[in-house]
Coordinates of C-alpha atoms and ligand atoms in Angstrom, one line a residue:
M1 CA -89.8 -257.1 -43.8
K2 CA -90.8 -257.0 -47.4
L3 CA -88.4 -257.8 -50.3
H4 CA -88.7 -256.1 -53.6
E5 CA -89.9 -257.8 -56.7
Y6 CA -86.4 -258.2 -58.1
Q7 CA -85.1 -259.7 -54.8
S8 CA -88.1 -262.0 -54.5
K9 CA -87.6 -263.2 -58.1
A10 CA -84.0 -263.7 -57.6
L11 CA -84.8 -265.9 -54.6
F12 CA -87.4 -267.8 -56.7
A13 CA -85.0 -268.5 -59.4
Q14 CA -82.6 -270.1 -56.8
H15 CA -85.4 -272.5 -56.3
G16 CA -85.8 -273.4 -59.9
I17 CA -88.7 -271.0 -60.8
P18 CA -88.5 -269.6 -64.2
I19 CA -88.2 -265.7 -64.2
P20 CA -87.5 -263.1 -66.9
K21 CA -83.9 -262.4 -67.4
G22 CA -84.0 -258.7 -66.5
R23 CA -81.8 -256.5 -64.3
V24 CA -82.5 -253.8 -61.8
T25 CA -81.0 -250.2 -62.1
G26 CA -81.1 -246.8 -60.4
T27 CA -80.5 -244.8 -63.6
A28 CA -82.4 -244.2 -66.9
L29 CA -79.1 -244.5 -68.9
E30 CA -78.5 -248.0 -67.5
A31 CA -82.1 -248.9 -68.2
R32 CA -81.3 -248.2 -71.9
E33 CA -78.2 -250.4 -71.8
I34 CA -80.2 -253.2 -70.2
A35 CA -82.9 -252.9 -72.9
Q36 CA -80.1 -252.9 -75.5
E37 CA -78.7 -256.2 -74.1
L38 CA -82.1 -257.8 -73.8
G39 CA -83.1 -256.8 -77.3
G40 CA -86.6 -256.3 -78.5
R41 CA -89.5 -255.0 -76.2
V42 CA -89.0 -254.6 -72.5
V43 CA -91.0 -253.8 -69.6
V44 CA -89.8 -251.2 -67.0
K45 CA -91.1 -251.7 -63.6
A46 CA -90.9 -249.4 -60.5
Q47 CA -89.4 -251.2 -57.4
V48 CA -91.5 -250.0 -54.6
L49 CA -92.8 -252.0 -51.7
V50 CA -96.5 -251.6 -52.5
G51 CA -99.0 -253.3 -54.8
G52 CA -100.9 -251.8 -57.7
R53 CA -97.9 -250.3 -59.3
G54 CA -99.4 -250.9 -62.7
K55 CA -102.4 -248.8 -62.1
A56 CA -100.2 -246.0 -60.6
G57 CA -98.2 -245.7 -63.9
G58 CA -95.2 -247.6 -62.4
I59 CA -95.1 -250.3 -65.1
R60 CA -94.4 -249.3 -68.7
L61 CA -93.7 -251.3 -71.9
A62 CA -91.1 -250.0 -74.2
K63 CA -90.3 -251.0 -77.8
S64 CA -86.8 -249.7 -78.0
P65 CA -83.9 -248.8 -75.7
Q66 CA -84.7 -245.2 -76.4
E67 CA -88.3 -245.7 -75.0
A68 CA -86.9 -247.7 -72.1
E69 CA -84.7 -244.8 -71.1
E70 CA -87.6 -242.4 -71.3
A71 CA -89.8 -244.8 -69.3
A72 CA -87.2 -245.2 -66.6
A73 CA -86.6 -241.5 -66.4
Q74 CA -90.3 -240.9 -65.8
I75 CA -90.8 -243.8 -63.3
L76 CA -87.6 -243.0 -61.4
G77 CA -89.1 -239.5 -60.6
M78 CA -92.4 -240.9 -59.4
T79 CA -93.7 -241.4 -55.9
I80 CA -96.1 -244.3 -55.6
K81 CA -98.4 -244.4 -52.5
G82 CA -96.1 -242.0 -50.7
L83 CA -92.9 -244.1 -51.6
P84 CA -90.2 -242.7 -53.8
V85 CA -89.1 -244.9 -56.7
R86 CA -85.4 -245.3 -56.6
K87 CA -84.9 -248.3 -58.8
V88 CA -86.5 -249.9 -61.8
L89 CA -86.4 -253.5 -63.0
V90 CA -86.0 -253.9 -66.8
D91 CA -87.3 -257.2 -68.0
P92 CA -87.9 -258.6 -71.4
A93 CA -91.6 -257.9 -72.1
A94 CA -93.6 -261.1 -71.8
D95 CA -96.2 -262.3 -74.3
I96 CA -99.0 -263.1 -71.8
R97 CA -101.6 -265.7 -72.5
A98 CA -103.0 -266.3 -69.1
E99 CA -102.3 -265.0 -65.6
I100 CA -102.3 -267.2 -62.6
Y101 CA -102.0 -266.5 -58.9
L102 CA -99.8 -268.8 -56.8
G103 CA -99.0 -268.0 -53.1
V104 CA -98.2 -269.7 -49.8
T105 CA -98.7 -268.2 -46.4
N106 CA -99.4 -269.1 -42.8
D107 CA -102.9 -270.1 -42.1
R108 CA -103.1 -269.3 -38.2
A109 CA -106.5 -270.9 -37.7
A110 CA -105.2 -274.2 -39.2
R111 CA -101.8 -273.7 -37.7
K112 CA -100.3 -274.8 -41.0
P113 CA -99.0 -273.2 -44.2
V114 CA -101.6 -272.9 -46.9
M115 CA -100.8 -272.7 -50.6
M116 CA -103.4 -270.9 -52.8
A117 CA -103.9 -270.9 -56.5
S118 CA -106.3 -269.0 -58.7
S119 CA -106.9 -268.6 -62.4
A120 CA -107.8 -265.1 -61.7
G121 CA -104.1 -263.9 -61.5
G122 CA -102.8 -260.4 -62.1
V123 CA -105.1 -258.6 -59.9
E124 CA -104.8 -258.4 -56.1
I125 CA -105.8 -261.7 -54.4
E126 CA -107.7 -259.8 -51.7
E127 CA -110.1 -258.6 -54.5
V128 CA -110.5 -262.1 -55.9
A129 CA -111.2 -263.4 -52.3
R130 CA -113.8 -260.7 -51.9
L131 CA -115.6 -260.8 -55.3
T132 CA -115.2 -264.4 -56.5
P133 CA -113.9 -266.5 -53.6
E134 CA -114.7 -269.7 -55.4
K135 CA -111.8 -269.0 -57.7
I136 CA -109.3 -269.5 -55.0
H137 CA -108.2 -273.1 -54.4
R138 CA -106.2 -274.0 -51.3
E139 CA -104.1 -276.8 -50.0
H140 CA -102.9 -277.0 -46.4
I141 CA -99.4 -278.3 -46.1
D142 CA -98.2 -280.5 -43.3
P143 CA -95.0 -278.8 -42.2
F144 CA -93.5 -282.2 -41.5
L145 CA -94.3 -283.7 -44.9
G146 CA -93.9 -280.5 -46.9
L147 CA -95.9 -279.9 -50.1
R148 CA -96.8 -283.2 -51.7
D149 CA -97.1 -283.6 -55.5
Y150 CA -100.7 -284.7 -55.4
Q151 CA -101.4 -281.3 -53.7
A152 CA -99.8 -279.4 -56.5
R153 CA -101.8 -281.5 -59.0
S154 CA -105.0 -280.9 -57.2
L155 CA -104.2 -277.1 -57.3
A156 CA -103.5 -277.3 -61.0
A157 CA -106.7 -279.3 -61.6
G158 CA -108.7 -276.7 -59.4
I159 CA -107.6 -273.8 -61.7
E160 CA -108.2 -275.8 -64.7
L161 CA -104.5 -275.5 -65.9
P162 CA -103.9 -277.4 -69.1
R163 CA -102.3 -280.8 -68.5
E164 CA -99.2 -280.0 -70.5
H165 CA -98.2 -277.5 -67.8
W166 CA -98.8 -279.7 -64.8
K167 CA -95.2 -280.9 -64.5
L168 CA -93.6 -277.5 -64.5
F169 CA -96.4 -276.2 -62.3
G170 CA -95.6 -278.8 -59.8
Q171 CA -91.9 -277.8 -59.8
I172 CA -92.8 -274.2 -59.4
A173 CA -95.1 -274.9 -56.5
A174 CA -92.4 -276.9 -54.9
G175 CA -89.8 -274.3 -55.4
L176 CA -92.1 -271.6 -54.0
Y177 CA -92.8 -273.6 -50.9
Q178 CA -89.1 -274.3 -50.5
A179 CA -88.3 -270.6 -50.8
Y180 CA -91.0 -269.8 -48.2
V181 CA -89.7 -272.4 -45.7
E182 CA -86.0 -271.7 -46.2
S183 CA -86.3 -267.9 -45.9
D184 CA -88.7 -268.1 -42.9
A185 CA -91.3 -266.1 -44.9
V186 CA -94.8 -265.3 -43.8
L187 CA -95.8 -264.8 -47.4
A188 CA -94.3 -265.8 -50.8
E189 CA -96.4 -265.2 -53.8
I190 CA -96.2 -265.1 -57.5
N191 CA -98.7 -262.7 -59.1
P192 CA -98.9 -263.2 -62.0
L193 CA -97.6 -266.6 -62.9
V194 CA -98.1 -266.4 -66.6
I195 CA -98.5 -268.8 -69.5
T196 CA -96.5 -267.1 -72.3
G197 CA -97.2 -267.2 -76.0
D198 CA -94.6 -269.9 -76.5
N199 CA -96.3 -272.0 -73.9
Q200 CA -93.9 -271.6 -71.0
L201 CA -94.8 -270.7 -67.3
Q202 CA -92.9 -267.7 -65.9
A203 CA -93.1 -265.7 -62.7
L204 CA -93.7 -262.1 -63.9
D205 CA -94.0 -260.7 -60.4
G206 CA -92.8 -261.8 -57.0
K207 CA -93.5 -260.8 -53.4
I208 CA -91.9 -262.1 -50.3
V209 CA -92.5 -260.9 -46.7
L210 CA -90.1 -262.2 -44.2
D211 CA -90.7 -262.9 -40.5
D212 CA -88.9 -260.2 -38.7
N213 CA -88.4 -262.4 -35.7
A214 CA -86.5 -264.9 -37.8
L215 CA -84.3 -262.3 -39.6
F216 CA -81.4 -263.1 -37.3
R217 CA -81.1 -266.4 -39.0
H218 CA -80.7 -264.8 -42.4
P219 CA -78.1 -262.1 -42.3
D220 CA -78.0 -262.2 -46.1
L221 CA -81.7 -261.4 -46.4
A222 CA -81.6 -258.9 -43.6
E223 CA -79.0 -257.0 -45.5
M224 CA -81.6 -256.4 -48.3
R225 CA -83.7 -254.2 -46.1
D226 CA -84.5 -251.0 -48.0
M227 CA -84.4 -248.1 -45.4
D228 CA -85.8 -245.7 -48.0
E229 CA -88.8 -247.7 -48.5
E230 CA -89.9 -248.4 -45.1
A231 CA -92.5 -246.1 -43.3
S232 CA -90.0 -243.8 -41.5
A233 CA -91.9 -244.1 -38.3
E234 CA -91.3 -247.8 -38.1
T235 CA -87.6 -247.4 -38.9
E236 CA -87.4 -244.8 -36.2
A237 CA -89.2 -247.0 -33.7
R238 CA -86.9 -250.0 -34.4
K239 CA -83.8 -247.7 -33.7
Y240 CA -85.1 -247.2 -30.1
G241 CA -86.2 -250.8 -29.7
L242 CA -89.8 -250.1 -29.7
S243 CA -92.5 -252.4 -31.1
Y244 CA -94.7 -250.1 -33.2
V245 CA -97.3 -250.9 -35.8
K246 CA -99.2 -248.0 -37.4
L247 CA -102.9 -248.4 -37.6
D248 CA -105.5 -246.1 -39.1
G249 CA -107.4 -244.9 -36.0
E250 CA -107.1 -241.6 -34.2
I251 CA -106.0 -242.6 -30.7
G252 CA -102.4 -242.8 -30.2
C253 CA -101.4 -245.5 -27.6
M254 CA -98.3 -245.8 -25.5
V255 CA -98.3 -248.9 -23.4
N256 CA -95.7 -251.1 -21.8
G257 CA -96.2 -254.7 -22.6
A258 CA -97.5 -256.3 -25.7
G259 CA -100.5 -258.0 -23.9
L260 CA -101.5 -254.8 -22.1
A261 CA -101.1 -253.0 -25.6
M262 CA -103.6 -255.4 -27.1
A263 CA -105.9 -255.0 -24.2
T264 CA -105.7 -251.2 -24.6
M265 CA -106.6 -251.3 -28.2
D266 CA -109.5 -253.7 -27.5
I267 CA -110.9 -251.4 -24.8
I268 CA -110.6 -248.3 -27.0
K269 CA -112.6 -250.1 -29.7
F270 CA -115.1 -251.2 -27.0
F271 CA -115.7 -247.6 -26.2
G272 CA -116.2 -246.6 -29.7
G273 CA -112.7 -245.3 -30.6
A274 CA -110.1 -246.5 -33.0
P275 CA -106.4 -247.0 -32.1
A276 CA -103.9 -245.1 -34.3
N277 CA -101.1 -247.6 -33.5
F278 CA -100.0 -250.5 -31.5
L279 CA -96.9 -249.5 -29.4
D280 CA -95.2 -251.4 -26.8
I281 CA -92.3 -249.5 -25.1
G282 CA -91.2 -252.7 -23.4
G283 CA -90.2 -253.3 -19.8
G284 CA -88.0 -250.9 -17.9
A285 CA -88.0 -248.3 -20.7
G286 CA -86.1 -245.1 -19.8
A287 CA -87.2 -241.6 -20.4
D288 CA -85.4 -241.3 -23.8
K289 CA -87.4 -244.3 -25.1
V290 CA -90.6 -242.9 -23.9
A291 CA -89.8 -239.5 -25.5
A292 CA -89.0 -241.2 -28.8
A293 CA -92.3 -243.1 -28.7
L294 CA -94.3 -239.9 -28.0
R295 CA -92.6 -238.2 -30.9
I296 CA -93.4 -241.1 -33.2
I297 CA -97.1 -241.1 -32.0
L298 CA -97.5 -237.3 -32.5
A299 CA -95.8 -237.4 -35.9
D300 CA -98.9 -239.2 -37.2
P301 CA -101.4 -236.4 -38.3
H302 CA -104.4 -238.6 -37.7
V303 CA -103.8 -238.8 -34.0
K304 CA -106.5 -236.8 -32.2
A305 CA -105.7 -237.9 -28.6
V306 CA -102.9 -240.0 -26.9
M307 CA -103.6 -242.5 -24.2
F308 CA -100.8 -243.6 -22.0
N309 CA -101.5 -246.9 -20.2
I310 CA -98.5 -247.8 -18.0
F311 CA -98.3 -250.5 -15.5
G312 CA -95.3 -250.0 -13.5
G313 CA -93.7 -253.3 -12.7
I314 CA -90.1 -253.2 -13.9
T315 CA -91.0 -249.9 -15.7
R316 CA -91.0 -247.1 -13.2
C317 CA -93.8 -244.6 -13.6
D318 CA -91.6 -241.6 -12.7
E319 CA -89.2 -242.5 -15.5
V320 CA -92.2 -242.7 -17.9
A321 CA -93.4 -239.3 -16.7
R322 CA -90.0 -237.8 -17.2
G323 CA -90.0 -239.2 -20.8
I324 CA -93.4 -237.7 -21.5
L325 CA -92.1 -234.3 -20.1
A326 CA -89.0 -234.5 -22.2
A327 CA -91.0 -235.2 -25.4
L328 CA -93.5 -232.5 -24.7
A329 CA -90.5 -230.0 -24.2
E330 CA -89.5 -230.6 -27.8
V331 CA -92.7 -231.1 -29.6
N332 CA -95.2 -228.4 -29.6
T333 CA -98.6 -230.2 -29.5
R334 CA -102.2 -229.5 -28.7
V335 CA -103.3 -233.1 -28.8
P336 CA -105.1 -234.0 -25.7
M337 CA -103.4 -236.7 -23.5
V338 CA -105.0 -239.1 -21.1
V339 CA -102.7 -240.9 -18.6
R340 CA -103.3 -243.9 -16.6
L341 CA -100.1 -244.7 -14.5
V342 CA -100.3 -247.5 -12.0
G343 CA -97.6 -249.4 -10.0
T344 CA -94.0 -248.6 -9.2
N345 CA -93.5 -245.0 -8.2
E346 CA -97.0 -243.9 -9.5
E347 CA -97.4 -241.1 -7.0
E348 CA -94.0 -239.6 -8.1
G349 CA -95.1 -240.1 -11.7
R350 CA -98.4 -238.3 -11.2
R351 CA -96.7 -235.5 -9.2
L352 CA -94.3 -234.9 -12.2
L353 CA -97.2 -234.7 -14.6
A354 CA -99.5 -232.6 -12.5
D355 CA -98.5 -229.4 -14.3
A356 CA -98.3 -230.9 -17.7
N357 CA -102.1 -230.3 -18.5
M358 CA -102.9 -234.0 -19.0
I359 CA -106.2 -235.7 -18.3
T360 CA -105.8 -238.3 -15.5
A361 CA -107.6 -241.5 -15.3
T362 CA -108.3 -243.8 -12.4
S363 CA -108.9 -247.0 -14.3
L364 CA -108.3 -248.5 -17.7
A365 CA -112.1 -248.1 -18.6
D366 CA -112.0 -244.6 -17.4
A367 CA -108.9 -243.7 -19.4
A368 CA -110.2 -245.4 -22.6
Q369 CA -113.6 -243.4 -22.2
K370 CA -111.7 -240.2 -21.7
A371 CA -109.4 -240.8 -24.6
V372 CA -112.4 -241.7 -27.0
A373 CA -114.2 -238.4 -25.8
A374 CA -111.1 -236.4 -26.2
A375 CA -110.6 -237.6 -29.8
K376 CA -114.1 -236.8 -30.6
G377 CA -114.1 -233.4 -28.9
Ligands
GDP1 P1 -98.3 -255.0 -59.6 O1 -99.5 -254.2 -60.3 O2 -97.6 -254.1 -58.7 O3 -98.8 -256.3 -58.9 O4 -97.3 -255.5 -60.8 P2 -97.2 -256.8 -61.6 O5 -95.8 -257.0 -61.9 O6 -98.0 -257.9 -61.2 O7 -97.8 -256.2 -63.0 C1 -99.1 -255.8 -63.2 C2 -99.6 -256.3 -64.5 O8 -98.9 -255.6 -65.6 C3 -99.5 -257.8 -64.7 O9 -100.6 -258.5 -64.2 C4 -99.5 -257.8 -66.3 O10 -100.8 -257.8 -66.8 C5 -98.8 -256.5 -66.7 N1 -97.5 -256.8 -67.0 C6 -96.4 -256.9 -66.2 N2 -95.2 -257.3 -66.9 C7 -95.7 -257.5 -68.2 C8 -94.9 -257.8 -69.4 O11 -93.8 -258.0 -69.4 N3 -95.7 -257.8 -70.5 C9 -97.0 -257.5 -70.6 N4 -97.7 -257.5 -71.6 N5 -97.7 -257.2 -69.5 C10 -97.0 -257.1 -68.2
MN2 MN1 -98.5 -258.3 -59.2

């Protein structure tokens, strides 16, 4: 789950990180009032859960409350990368002298958190990593020791931060690490962390991605979830207890079990296809869950074929077949479907699907090859 910029910055502030003193609102009129309170120039920023808002026109400077109202009215009507803007953050405009990147995330290979800093802040860190990887400095953090002062200093030295800022930089790095640990985040980043004209450090933008599996420990954070902003398929999937991740291929996958789902995606790739999603319907899924899963898969316009890979252990193949039939009865589709049903009640499952105009497969390899061919044909 991602937090909005204003939510992330509020969390940062709780950990002693300096942020601009702005406020969030859903109306242009209130944007004007906030600008009035703040006095002087402000920046009006779209609150959507995607990066690159600046380039999309979602960040505008305003010289007066009047201009702030106009900017907010425009931004509140926008859609950025498919997401409607429902809130704007009005912050005092910063006088920016330099933009730094500072972030902490999990390094799975190192099995530790890693803090990264770069003097090339402001732009997306993935771009920096691709074009000028030498500009990213890293410190792995021992989870039992936490971030050590010398590590923050080493990052400050790496990005050639002027000495006068080292003390505050150290406090910000410590605060960021604390925010990351205490919220069970998988990513916490400040981009940009700016040096202002009056020589202060300030977090101008913030991004926090929380670990969904730890959300139960943070009811206050879970409450911040913005339903409007999530891809509707993922919200829908959660409602039915399905684990669904959208990908950009063209073969929709419906599988029971996360390991089998991973193997299914691998074998599709092996035979030259690309999975459109990861989907685990879980063990013992009933027909309604299967029907919901198929609806979600078919709602993706990129899906050119669907592959069912069901291993009936606790899950009964006949239940799955009933779910498929139920979904097909309500969605009108011509997408070819390949089924591999093995295990509990497989004969019954196959018999139910016999008239459903589906491609049957004898093995996983056979199913994957048929799905790849169907997607291409
Ligand atoms: P993002 O594009 O979605 O990552 O949004 P950011 O909040 O990071 O803003 C993008 C860029 O807009 C920053 O890197 C700054 O260069 C600029 N920007 C954001 N806020 C201000 C501000 O208050 N004053 C000025 N001058 N520029 C700003
Ligand atoms: Mn940013």
